[in-house]
Tab-separated table of C-alpha atoms in Angstrom:
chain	number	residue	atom	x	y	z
Q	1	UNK	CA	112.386	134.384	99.440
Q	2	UNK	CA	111.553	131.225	99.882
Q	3	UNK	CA	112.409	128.137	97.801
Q	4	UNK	CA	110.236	124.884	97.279
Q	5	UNK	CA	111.392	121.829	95.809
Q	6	UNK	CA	109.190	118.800	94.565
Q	7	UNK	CA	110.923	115.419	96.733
Q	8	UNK	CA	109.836	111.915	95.631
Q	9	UNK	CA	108.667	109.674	98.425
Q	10	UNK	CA	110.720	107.586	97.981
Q	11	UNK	CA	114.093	109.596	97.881
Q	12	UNK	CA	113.427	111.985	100.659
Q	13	UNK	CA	115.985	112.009	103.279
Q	14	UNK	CA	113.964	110.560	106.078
Q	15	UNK	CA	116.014	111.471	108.825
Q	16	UNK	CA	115.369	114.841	108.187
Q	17	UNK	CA	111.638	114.825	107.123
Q	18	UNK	CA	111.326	113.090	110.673
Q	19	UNK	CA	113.549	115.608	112.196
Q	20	UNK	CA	111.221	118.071	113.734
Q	21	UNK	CA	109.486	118.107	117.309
Q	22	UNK	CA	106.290	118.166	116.484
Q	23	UNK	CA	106.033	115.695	113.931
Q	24	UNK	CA	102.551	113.865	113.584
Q	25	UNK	CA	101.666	110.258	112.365
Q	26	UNK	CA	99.663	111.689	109.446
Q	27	UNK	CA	102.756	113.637	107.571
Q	28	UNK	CA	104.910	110.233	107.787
Q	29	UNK	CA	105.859	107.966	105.100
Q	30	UNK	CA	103.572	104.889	106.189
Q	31	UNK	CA	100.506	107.339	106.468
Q	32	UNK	CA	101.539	108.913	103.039
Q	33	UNK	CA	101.290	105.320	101.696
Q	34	UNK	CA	97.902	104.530	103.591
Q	35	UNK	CA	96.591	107.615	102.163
Q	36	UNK	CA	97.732	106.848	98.615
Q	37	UNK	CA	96.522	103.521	98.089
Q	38	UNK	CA	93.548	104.189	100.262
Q	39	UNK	CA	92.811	107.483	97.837
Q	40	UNK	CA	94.352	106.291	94.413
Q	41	UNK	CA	96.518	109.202	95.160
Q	42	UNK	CA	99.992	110.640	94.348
Q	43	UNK	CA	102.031	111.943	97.409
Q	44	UNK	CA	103.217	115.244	97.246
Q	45	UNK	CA	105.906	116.625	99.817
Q	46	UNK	CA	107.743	119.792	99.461
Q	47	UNK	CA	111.196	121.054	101.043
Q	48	UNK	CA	111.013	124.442	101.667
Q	49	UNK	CA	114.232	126.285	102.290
Q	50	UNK	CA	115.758	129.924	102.786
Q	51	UNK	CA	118.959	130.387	101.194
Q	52	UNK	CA	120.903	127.227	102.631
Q	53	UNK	CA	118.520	127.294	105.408
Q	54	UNK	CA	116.458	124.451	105.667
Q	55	UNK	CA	113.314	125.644	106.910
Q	56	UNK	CA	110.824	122.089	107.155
Q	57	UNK	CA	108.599	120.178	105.082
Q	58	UNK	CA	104.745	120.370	103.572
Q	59	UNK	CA	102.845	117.444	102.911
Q	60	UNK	CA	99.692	116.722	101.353
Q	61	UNK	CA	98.531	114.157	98.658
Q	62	UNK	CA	97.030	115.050	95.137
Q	63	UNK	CA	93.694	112.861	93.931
Q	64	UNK	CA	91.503	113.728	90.864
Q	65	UNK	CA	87.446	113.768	91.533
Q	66	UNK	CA	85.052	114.239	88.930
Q	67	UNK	CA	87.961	115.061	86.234
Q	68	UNK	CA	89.266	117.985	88.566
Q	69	UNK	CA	92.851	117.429	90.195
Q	70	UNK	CA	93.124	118.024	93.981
Q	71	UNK	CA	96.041	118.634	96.709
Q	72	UNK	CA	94.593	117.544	100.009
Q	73	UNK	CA	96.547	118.361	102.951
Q	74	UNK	CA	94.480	116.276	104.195
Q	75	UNK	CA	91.181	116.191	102.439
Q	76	UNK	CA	87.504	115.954	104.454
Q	77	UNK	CA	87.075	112.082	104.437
Q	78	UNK	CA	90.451	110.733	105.003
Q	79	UNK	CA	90.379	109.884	108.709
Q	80	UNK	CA	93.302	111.880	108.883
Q	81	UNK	CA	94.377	114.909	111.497
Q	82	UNK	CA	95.753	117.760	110.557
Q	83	UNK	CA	98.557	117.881	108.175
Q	84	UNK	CA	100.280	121.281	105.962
Q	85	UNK	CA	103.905	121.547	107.761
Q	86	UNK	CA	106.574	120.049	109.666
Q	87	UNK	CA	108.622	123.246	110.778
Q	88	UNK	CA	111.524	124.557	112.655
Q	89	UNK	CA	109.618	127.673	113.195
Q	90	UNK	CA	105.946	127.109	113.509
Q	91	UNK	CA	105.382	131.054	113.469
Q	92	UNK	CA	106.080	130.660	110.148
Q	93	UNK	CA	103.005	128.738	108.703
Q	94	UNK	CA	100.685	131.939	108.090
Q	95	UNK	CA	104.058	133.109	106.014
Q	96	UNK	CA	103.666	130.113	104.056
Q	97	UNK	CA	101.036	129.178	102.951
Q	98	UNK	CA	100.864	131.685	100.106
Q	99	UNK	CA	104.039	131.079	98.354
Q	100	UNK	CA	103.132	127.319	98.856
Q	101	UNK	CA	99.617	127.333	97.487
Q	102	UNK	CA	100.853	129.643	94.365
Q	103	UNK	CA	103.915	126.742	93.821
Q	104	UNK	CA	101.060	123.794	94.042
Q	105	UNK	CA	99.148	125.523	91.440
Q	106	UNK	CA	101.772	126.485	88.819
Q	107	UNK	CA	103.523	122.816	89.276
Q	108	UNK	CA	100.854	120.842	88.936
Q	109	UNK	CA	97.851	120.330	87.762
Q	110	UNK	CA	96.028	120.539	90.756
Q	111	UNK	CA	92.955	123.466	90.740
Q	112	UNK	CA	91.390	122.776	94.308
Q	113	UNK	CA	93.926	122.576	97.334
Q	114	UNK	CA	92.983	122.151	101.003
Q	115	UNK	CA	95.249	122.699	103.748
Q	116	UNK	CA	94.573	121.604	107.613
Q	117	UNK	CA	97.628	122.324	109.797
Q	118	UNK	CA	97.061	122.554	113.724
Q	119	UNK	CA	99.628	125.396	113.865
Q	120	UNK	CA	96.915	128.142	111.794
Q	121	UNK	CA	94.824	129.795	114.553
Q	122	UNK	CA	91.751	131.034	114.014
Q	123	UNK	CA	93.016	134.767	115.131
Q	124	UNK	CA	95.665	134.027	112.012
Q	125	UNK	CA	93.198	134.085	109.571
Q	126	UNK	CA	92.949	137.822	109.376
Q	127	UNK	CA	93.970	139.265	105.861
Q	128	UNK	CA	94.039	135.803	104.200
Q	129	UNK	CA	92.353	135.686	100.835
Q	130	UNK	CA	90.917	132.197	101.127
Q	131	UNK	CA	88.007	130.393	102.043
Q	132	UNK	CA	88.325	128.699	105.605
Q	133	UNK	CA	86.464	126.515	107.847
Q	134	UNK	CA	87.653	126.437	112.143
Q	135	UNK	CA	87.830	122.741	113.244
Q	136	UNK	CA	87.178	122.050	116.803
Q	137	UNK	CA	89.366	119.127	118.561
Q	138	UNK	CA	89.872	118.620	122.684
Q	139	UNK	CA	92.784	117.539	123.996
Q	140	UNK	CA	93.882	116.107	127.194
Q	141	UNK	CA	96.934	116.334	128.984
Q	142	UNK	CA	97.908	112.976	130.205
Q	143	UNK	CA	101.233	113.460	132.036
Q	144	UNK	CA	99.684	113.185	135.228
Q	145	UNK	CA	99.624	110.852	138.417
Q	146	UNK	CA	96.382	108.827	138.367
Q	147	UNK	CA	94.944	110.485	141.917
Q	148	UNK	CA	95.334	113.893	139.256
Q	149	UNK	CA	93.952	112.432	136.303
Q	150	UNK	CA	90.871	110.918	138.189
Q	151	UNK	CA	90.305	114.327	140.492
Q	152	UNK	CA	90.132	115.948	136.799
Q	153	UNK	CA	87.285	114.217	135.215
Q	154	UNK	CA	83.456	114.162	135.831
Q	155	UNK	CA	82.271	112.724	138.507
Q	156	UNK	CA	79.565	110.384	136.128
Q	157	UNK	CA	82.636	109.175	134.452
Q	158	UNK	CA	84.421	108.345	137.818
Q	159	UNK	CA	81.005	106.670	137.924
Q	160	UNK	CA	81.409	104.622	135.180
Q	161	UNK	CA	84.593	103.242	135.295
Q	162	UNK	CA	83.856	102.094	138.808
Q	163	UNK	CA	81.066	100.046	137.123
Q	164	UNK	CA	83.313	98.806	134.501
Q	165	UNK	CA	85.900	97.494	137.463
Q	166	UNK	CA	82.921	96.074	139.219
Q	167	UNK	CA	81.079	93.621	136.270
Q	168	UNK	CA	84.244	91.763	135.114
Q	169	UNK	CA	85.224	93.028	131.404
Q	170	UNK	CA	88.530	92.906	130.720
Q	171	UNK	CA	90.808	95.328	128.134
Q	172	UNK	CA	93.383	94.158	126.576
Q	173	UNK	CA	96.016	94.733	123.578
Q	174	UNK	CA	94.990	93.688	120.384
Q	175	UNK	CA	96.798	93.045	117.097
Q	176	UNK	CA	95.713	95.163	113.818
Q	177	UNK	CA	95.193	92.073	111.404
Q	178	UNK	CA	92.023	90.896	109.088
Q	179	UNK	CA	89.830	89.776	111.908
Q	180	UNK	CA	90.076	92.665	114.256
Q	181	UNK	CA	89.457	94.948	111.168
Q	182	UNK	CA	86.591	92.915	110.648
Q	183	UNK	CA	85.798	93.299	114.017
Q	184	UNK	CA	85.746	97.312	114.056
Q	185	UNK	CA	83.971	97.208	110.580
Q	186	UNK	CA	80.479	95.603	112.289
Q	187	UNK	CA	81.031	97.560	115.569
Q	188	UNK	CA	80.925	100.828	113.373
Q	189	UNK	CA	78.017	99.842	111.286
Q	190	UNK	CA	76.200	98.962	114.398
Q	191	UNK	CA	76.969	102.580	115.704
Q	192	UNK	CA	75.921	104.801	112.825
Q	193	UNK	CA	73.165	102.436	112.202
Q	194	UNK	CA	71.856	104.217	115.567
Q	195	UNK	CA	71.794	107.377	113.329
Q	196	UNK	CA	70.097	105.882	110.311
Q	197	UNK	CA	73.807	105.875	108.952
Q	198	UNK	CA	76.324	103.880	107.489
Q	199	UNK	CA	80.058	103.960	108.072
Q	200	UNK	CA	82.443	106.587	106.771
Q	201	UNK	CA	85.156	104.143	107.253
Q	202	UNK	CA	85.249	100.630	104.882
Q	203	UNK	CA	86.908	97.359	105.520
Q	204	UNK	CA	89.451	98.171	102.806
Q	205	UNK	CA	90.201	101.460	104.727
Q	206	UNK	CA	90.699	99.541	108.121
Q	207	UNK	CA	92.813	96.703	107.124
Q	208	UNK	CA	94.962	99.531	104.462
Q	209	UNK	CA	95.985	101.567	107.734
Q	210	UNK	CA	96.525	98.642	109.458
Q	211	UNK	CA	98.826	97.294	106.780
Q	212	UNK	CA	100.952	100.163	106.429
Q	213	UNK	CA	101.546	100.876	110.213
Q	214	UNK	CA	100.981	97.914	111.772
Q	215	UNK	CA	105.172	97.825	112.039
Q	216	UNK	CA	105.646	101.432	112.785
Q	217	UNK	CA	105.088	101.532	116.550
Q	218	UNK	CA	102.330	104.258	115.931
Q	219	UNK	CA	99.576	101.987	115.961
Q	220	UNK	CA	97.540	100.714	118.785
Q	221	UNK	CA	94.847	98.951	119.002
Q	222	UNK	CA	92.847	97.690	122.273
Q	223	UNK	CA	89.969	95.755	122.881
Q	224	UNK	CA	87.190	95.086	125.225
Q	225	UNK	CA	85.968	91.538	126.044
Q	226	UNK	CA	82.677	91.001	128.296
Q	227	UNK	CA	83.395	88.192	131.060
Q	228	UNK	CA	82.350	85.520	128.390
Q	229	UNK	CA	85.366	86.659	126.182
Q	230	UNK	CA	83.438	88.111	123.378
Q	231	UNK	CA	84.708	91.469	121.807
Q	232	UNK	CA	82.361	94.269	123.094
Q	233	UNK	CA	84.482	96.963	122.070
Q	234	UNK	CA	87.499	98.321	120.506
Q	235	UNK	CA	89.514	101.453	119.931
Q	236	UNK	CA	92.764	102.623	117.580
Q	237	UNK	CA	95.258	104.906	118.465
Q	238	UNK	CA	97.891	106.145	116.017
Q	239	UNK	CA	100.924	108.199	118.193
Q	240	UNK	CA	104.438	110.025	117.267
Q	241	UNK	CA	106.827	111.622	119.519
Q	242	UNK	CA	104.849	112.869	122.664
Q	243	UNK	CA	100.858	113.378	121.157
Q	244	UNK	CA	98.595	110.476	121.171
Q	245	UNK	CA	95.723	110.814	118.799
Q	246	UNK	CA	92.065	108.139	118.331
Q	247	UNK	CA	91.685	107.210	115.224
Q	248	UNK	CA	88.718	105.265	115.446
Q	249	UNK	CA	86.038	103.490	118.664
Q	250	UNK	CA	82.905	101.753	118.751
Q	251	UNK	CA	81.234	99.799	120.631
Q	252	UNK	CA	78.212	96.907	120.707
Q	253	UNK	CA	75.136	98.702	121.656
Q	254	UNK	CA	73.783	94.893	123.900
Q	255	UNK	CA	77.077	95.333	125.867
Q	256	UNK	CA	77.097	99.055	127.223
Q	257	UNK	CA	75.937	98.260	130.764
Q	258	UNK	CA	79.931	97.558	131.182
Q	259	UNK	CA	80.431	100.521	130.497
Q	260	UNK	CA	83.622	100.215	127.741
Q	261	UNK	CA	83.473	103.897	126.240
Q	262	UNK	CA	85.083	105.684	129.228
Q	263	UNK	CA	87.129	102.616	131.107
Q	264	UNK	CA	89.380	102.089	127.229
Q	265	UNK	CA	90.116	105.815	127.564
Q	266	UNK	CA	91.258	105.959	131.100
Q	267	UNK	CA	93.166	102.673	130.605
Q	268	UNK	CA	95.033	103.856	127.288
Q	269	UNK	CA	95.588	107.276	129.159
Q	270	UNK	CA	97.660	105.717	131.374
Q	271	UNK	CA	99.266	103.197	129.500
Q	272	UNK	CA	100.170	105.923	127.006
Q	273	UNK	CA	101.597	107.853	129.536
Q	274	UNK	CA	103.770	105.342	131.127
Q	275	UNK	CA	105.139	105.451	127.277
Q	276	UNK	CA	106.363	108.691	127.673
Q	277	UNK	CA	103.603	110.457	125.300
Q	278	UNK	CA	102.050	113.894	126.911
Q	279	UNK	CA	99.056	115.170	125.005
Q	280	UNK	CA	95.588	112.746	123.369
Q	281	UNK	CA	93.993	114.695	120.819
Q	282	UNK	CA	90.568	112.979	120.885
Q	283	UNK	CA	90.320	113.709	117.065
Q	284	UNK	CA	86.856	116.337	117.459
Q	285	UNK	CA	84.795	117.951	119.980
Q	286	UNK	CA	81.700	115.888	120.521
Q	287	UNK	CA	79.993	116.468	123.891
Q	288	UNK	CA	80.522	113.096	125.588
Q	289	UNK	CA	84.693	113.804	125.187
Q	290	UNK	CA	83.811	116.700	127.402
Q	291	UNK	CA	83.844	114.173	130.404
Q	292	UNK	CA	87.507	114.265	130.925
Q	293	UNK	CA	87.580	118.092	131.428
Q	294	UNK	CA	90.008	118.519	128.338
Q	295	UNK	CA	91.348	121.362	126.478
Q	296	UNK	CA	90.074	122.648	123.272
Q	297	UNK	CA	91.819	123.776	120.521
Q	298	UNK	CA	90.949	125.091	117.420
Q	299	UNK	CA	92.866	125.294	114.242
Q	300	UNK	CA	91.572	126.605	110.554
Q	301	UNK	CA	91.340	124.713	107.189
Q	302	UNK	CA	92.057	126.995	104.288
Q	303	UNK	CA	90.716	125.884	100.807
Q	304	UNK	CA	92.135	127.621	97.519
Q	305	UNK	CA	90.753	127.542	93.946
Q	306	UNK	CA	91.499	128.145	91.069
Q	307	UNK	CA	87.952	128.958	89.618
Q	308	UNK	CA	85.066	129.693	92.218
Q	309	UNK	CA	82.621	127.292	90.863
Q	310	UNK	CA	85.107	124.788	91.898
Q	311	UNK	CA	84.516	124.978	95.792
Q	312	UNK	CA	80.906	125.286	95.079
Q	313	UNK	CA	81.359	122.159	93.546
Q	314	UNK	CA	83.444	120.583	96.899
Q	315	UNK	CA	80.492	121.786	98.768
Q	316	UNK	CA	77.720	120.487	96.766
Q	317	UNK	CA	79.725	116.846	96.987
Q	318	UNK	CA	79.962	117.044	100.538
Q	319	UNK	CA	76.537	117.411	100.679
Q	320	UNK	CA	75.391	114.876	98.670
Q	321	UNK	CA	77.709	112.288	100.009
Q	322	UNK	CA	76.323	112.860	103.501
Q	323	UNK	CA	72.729	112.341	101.762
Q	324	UNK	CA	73.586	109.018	100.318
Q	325	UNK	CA	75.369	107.653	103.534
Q	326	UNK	CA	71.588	108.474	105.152
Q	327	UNK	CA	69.542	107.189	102.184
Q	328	UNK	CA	72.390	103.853	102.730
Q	329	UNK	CA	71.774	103.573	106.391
Q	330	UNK	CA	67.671	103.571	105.752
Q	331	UNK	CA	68.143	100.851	103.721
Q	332	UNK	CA	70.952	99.038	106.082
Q	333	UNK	CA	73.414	98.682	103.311
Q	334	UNK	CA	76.708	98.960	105.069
């Protein structure tokens, strides 16, 4: 039997909640933070243990929405990966998630709880009483030479990084403070304003991440200035232990003959790589990612609660929320 015990943030024993290979930025302490101030959430981490076994971690962070309490692990919305468990055993997480979502409920007052963790397959999901959804994400390996990383992509986006090296833009490191967040705020409201849209990501959520990590070493953030030295474009990177994953990129529509989008990747690729990290997860499966020839992975989010009506209810707020973000982006409020 397993055992779960509620750990405050603030007294966990981070050498241990840190101490497992496959930890991600997103179930750290700095992202916890981020996620809680960003959210007006509570954290909530739980060590789970057999006998005197330790047997890892689950993280997620509780928020209340329309009166009803909620354990996201991570919720839709958060620009965050996946999250669930840090594990000795990852075979274990089907085991789990049970006994963990039946300790969530009678503990606390949550009555909706979502779970994302990249180690539930879809072929897992077989005798599971919940409600799921698959979520789609490539990956690239990037412990390669360059002559193996340049064979491996498309030959248009050999194409256009040539171009890039040809009209004189330059990329270069940039640090997360106020006017860079800025700076990423009106790049992605130019973007989605393509698509009649407005950002899913605020100012306040920009310059929040980049005030809790900005000292962690997991953030990195790179920009693209056109031969004039104005920005053109900029990315953000958030990495732990060997996987690299975007967080965010845009670009200025006036600028794209330099062709930004696919030289930032194959520049970070490398850099990353010459930082020892192995995998980029490039955070979803759109069709322009397909360019690099990458892997693709999918994992499963599994969504529990305690009264039916209640996921109705999520879905019904996802929907709408997607509605007003169009009805904002016709009327250019961003």
């Amino acid at each position: 039997m397993y055992t779960f015990e509620i750990v405050d943030m603030n007294d966990v024993n981070v050498e241990e909640y840190y101490g497992f290979e496959r930890k991600s930025p997103f179930t750290t302490i700095p992202w916890l933070k981020y996620l809680v101030e960003d959210n007006a959430g509570e954290p909530l981490i739980l060590r789970i243990s057999k006998g005197e076994n330790l047997i890892g971690y689950f993280t997620g962070v509780k928020i209340k929405r329309f009166g009803v309490n909620i354990l996201g692990s991570p919720f839709k919305g958060w620009a965050t990966g996946y999250m669930g468990y840090d594990l000795y055993d990852y075979g274990l997480v089907k085991e789990l998630l049970t006994p963990t979502i039946d300790f969530i409920f009678k503990n606390s007052p949550c009555k909706h709880i979502e779970i994302m963790d990249r180690h539930l397959l879809p072929e897992d999901i077989e005798g599971l009483k919940y409600d799921m959804e698959v979520f789609t994400t490539v990956e690239i390996p990037i412990y390669r030479t360059d002559e193996e990383f340049f064979e491996n992509i498309t030959g248009k986006c050999r194409q256009l990084i040539r171009q890039f090296e040809r009209r004189g833009a330059m990329i270069e490191k940039a640090e997360p403070n106020d006017e860079l967040a800025r700076e990423i705020h009106d790049q992605l409201c130019e973007v989605f304003a393509k698509q009649n849209l407005v950002p899913t990501f605020s100012l306040d959520k920009i310059n929040n991440l980049f005030n809790n990590l900005k000292d962690t070493g997991m953030l990195h953030c790179y920009v693209v200035k056109e031969p004039g030295g104005t920005i053109i474009s900029s990315i953000v990177f958030v990495g732990m232990g060997k996987k690299m994953f975007c967080w965010c990129t845009e670009s200025r529509r006036e600028h794209l003959n330099y062709r930004p989008n696919e030289y930032m990747i194959w520049h970070c690729l490398r850099e990353f790589r010459d930082m020892g990290y192995e995998m980029f997860d490039y955070a979803g499966a759109a069709e322009y990612k397909y360019k690099w020839n990458p892997i693709e992975v999918s994992y499963v989010r599994v969504m529990a609660s305690k009264h039916p009506v209640l996921l109705a209810g999520r879905n019904m707020a996802q929907a709408a929320y997607w509605k007003l973000l169009k009805l904002r982006g016709v009327m250019r409020r961003c």
